[in-house]
Amino acid sequence: GNSKNKQFIFKEIAAASMPIFQEFDPRHLSNLIYAFGLADYALEFQDGSTFFDVLALEVVPRLETFNAQDISNMLWAYANVKASNPQLFLESGDIIVAHQNLENFYPQAL
């Protein structure tokens, strides 16, 4: 049914995007994460990790380059699919505070 179609499409998107993550700019990574969050789909791999775990490995070292909207969208997506990634949330908070960017974060965006 519809759920199987969604799973197939998102598995294909994940498979196609993982080898080229380094080519994605922050907005594109954020949009990719947000799309999986909107679809409420946390693709799980055989080792028990998820696509969200893999994404965090790419995002965290580059977090300084993400704007307020990108960070808000990503954190919302992680929360929506209940993907735990304490490092991503902690470092996002540190960046927000360090840059005193709180005025750029709107409650509806979180």
Coordinates of C-alpha atoms in Angstrom, one line a residue:
G1 CA 0.0 0.0 0.0
N2 CA 0.9 3.6 0.5
S3 CA 3.2 3.0 3.4
K4 CA 5.3 0.5 1.3
N5 CA 5.5 3.1 -1.5
K6 CA 6.7 5.7 1.0
Q7 CA 9.3 3.3 2.4
F8 CA 10.6 2.4 -1.0
I9 CA 10.9 6.1 -2.1
F10 CA 12.7 7.2 1.1
K11 CA 15.0 4.2 1.0
E12 CA 16.0 5.2 -2.5
I13 CA 16.5 8.8 -1.5
A14 CA 18.7 7.7 1.4
A15 CA 20.7 5.3 -0.7
A16 CA 21.3 8.0 -3.4
S17 CA 22.1 10.8 -1.0
M18 CA 24.5 9.1 1.4
P19 CA 27.5 8.8 -1.0
I20 CA 27.2 12.5 -1.9
F21 CA 26.4 14.1 1.5
Q22 CA 29.6 16.2 1.3
E23 CA 28.2 17.9 -1.8
F24 CA 25.1 19.1 0.1
D25 CA 25.2 22.6 1.5
P26 CA 23.6 23.1 4.9
R27 CA 20.2 24.1 3.5
H28 CA 20.0 20.9 1.4
L29 CA 21.0 18.7 4.3
S30 CA 18.4 20.4 6.5
N31 CA 15.7 20.0 3.8
L32 CA 16.6 16.3 3.4
I33 CA 16.3 15.8 7.1
Y34 CA 13.1 17.8 7.3
A35 CA 11.5 15.8 4.5
F36 CA 12.2 12.5 6.4
G37 CA 10.7 14.2 9.5
L38 CA 7.6 15.3 7.6
A39 CA 7.2 11.8 6.2
D40 CA 7.7 10.5 9.8
Y41 CA 10.1 7.9 8.5
A42 CA 13.3 6.9 10.3
L43 CA 14.9 4.4 8.0
E44 CA 16.6 1.7 10.0
F45 CA 19.7 -0.2 8.9
Q46 CA 20.6 -3.8 9.7
D47 CA 23.1 -2.7 12.4
G48 CA 20.3 -0.9 14.3
S49 CA 21.4 2.6 13.3
T50 CA 19.0 4.9 11.5
F51 CA 19.4 7.3 8.5
F52 CA 19.1 10.1 11.2
D53 CA 22.2 8.7 12.9
V54 CA 24.1 8.8 9.6
L55 CA 22.9 12.3 8.9
A56 CA 24.0 13.5 12.3
L57 CA 27.5 12.3 11.6
E58 CA 27.6 14.6 8.6
V59 CA 25.7 17.5 10.2
V60 CA 27.4 17.9 13.6
P61 CA 30.9 18.8 12.3
R62 CA 29.4 21.4 10.0
L63 CA 26.7 22.7 12.4
E64 CA 28.4 26.2 12.6
T65 CA 27.4 26.7 8.9
F66 CA 23.7 26.1 9.4
N67 CA 21.4 29.1 9.9
A68 CA 18.6 29.3 12.5
Q69 CA 15.9 28.0 10.2
D70 CA 18.0 25.0 9.1
I71 CA 18.7 24.1 12.7
S72 CA 15.1 24.5 13.7
N73 CA 13.9 22.3 10.9
M74 CA 16.4 19.6 11.7
L75 CA 15.7 19.5 15.4
W76 CA 12.0 19.4 14.7
A77 CA 12.5 16.4 12.3
Y78 CA 14.6 14.5 14.9
A79 CA 12.0 15.1 17.5
N80 CA 9.1 14.2 15.2
V81 CA 10.5 10.8 14.4
K82 CA 11.8 10.4 18.0
A83 CA 15.4 10.1 16.8
S84 CA 17.6 10.5 19.7
N85 CA 20.9 12.3 19.0
P86 CA 22.1 14.1 22.2
Q87 CA 25.2 15.4 20.5
L88 CA 23.2 17.1 17.7
F89 CA 20.8 18.7 20.2
L90 CA 23.6 19.8 22.6
E91 CA 25.8 21.2 19.9
S92 CA 22.9 23.0 18.3
G93 CA 22.1 24.6 21.6
D94 CA 25.7 25.6 22.1
I95 CA 25.7 27.3 18.7
I96 CA 22.5 29.1 19.3
V97 CA 23.7 30.4 22.6
A98 CA 27.3 31.2 21.4
H99 CA 25.9 33.2 18.5
Q100 CA 23.2 34.7 20.6
N101 CA 20.9 33.7 17.7
L102 CA 17.8 33.1 19.9
E103 CA 16.0 36.0 18.3
N104 CA 16.2 34.2 15.0
F105 CA 14.3 31.2 16.5
Y106 CA 10.6 31.5 16.4
P107 CA 8.5 29.2 18.6
Q108 CA 6.5 27.9 15.6
A109 CA 9.8 26.8 14.0
L110 CA 10.8 24.6 16.9

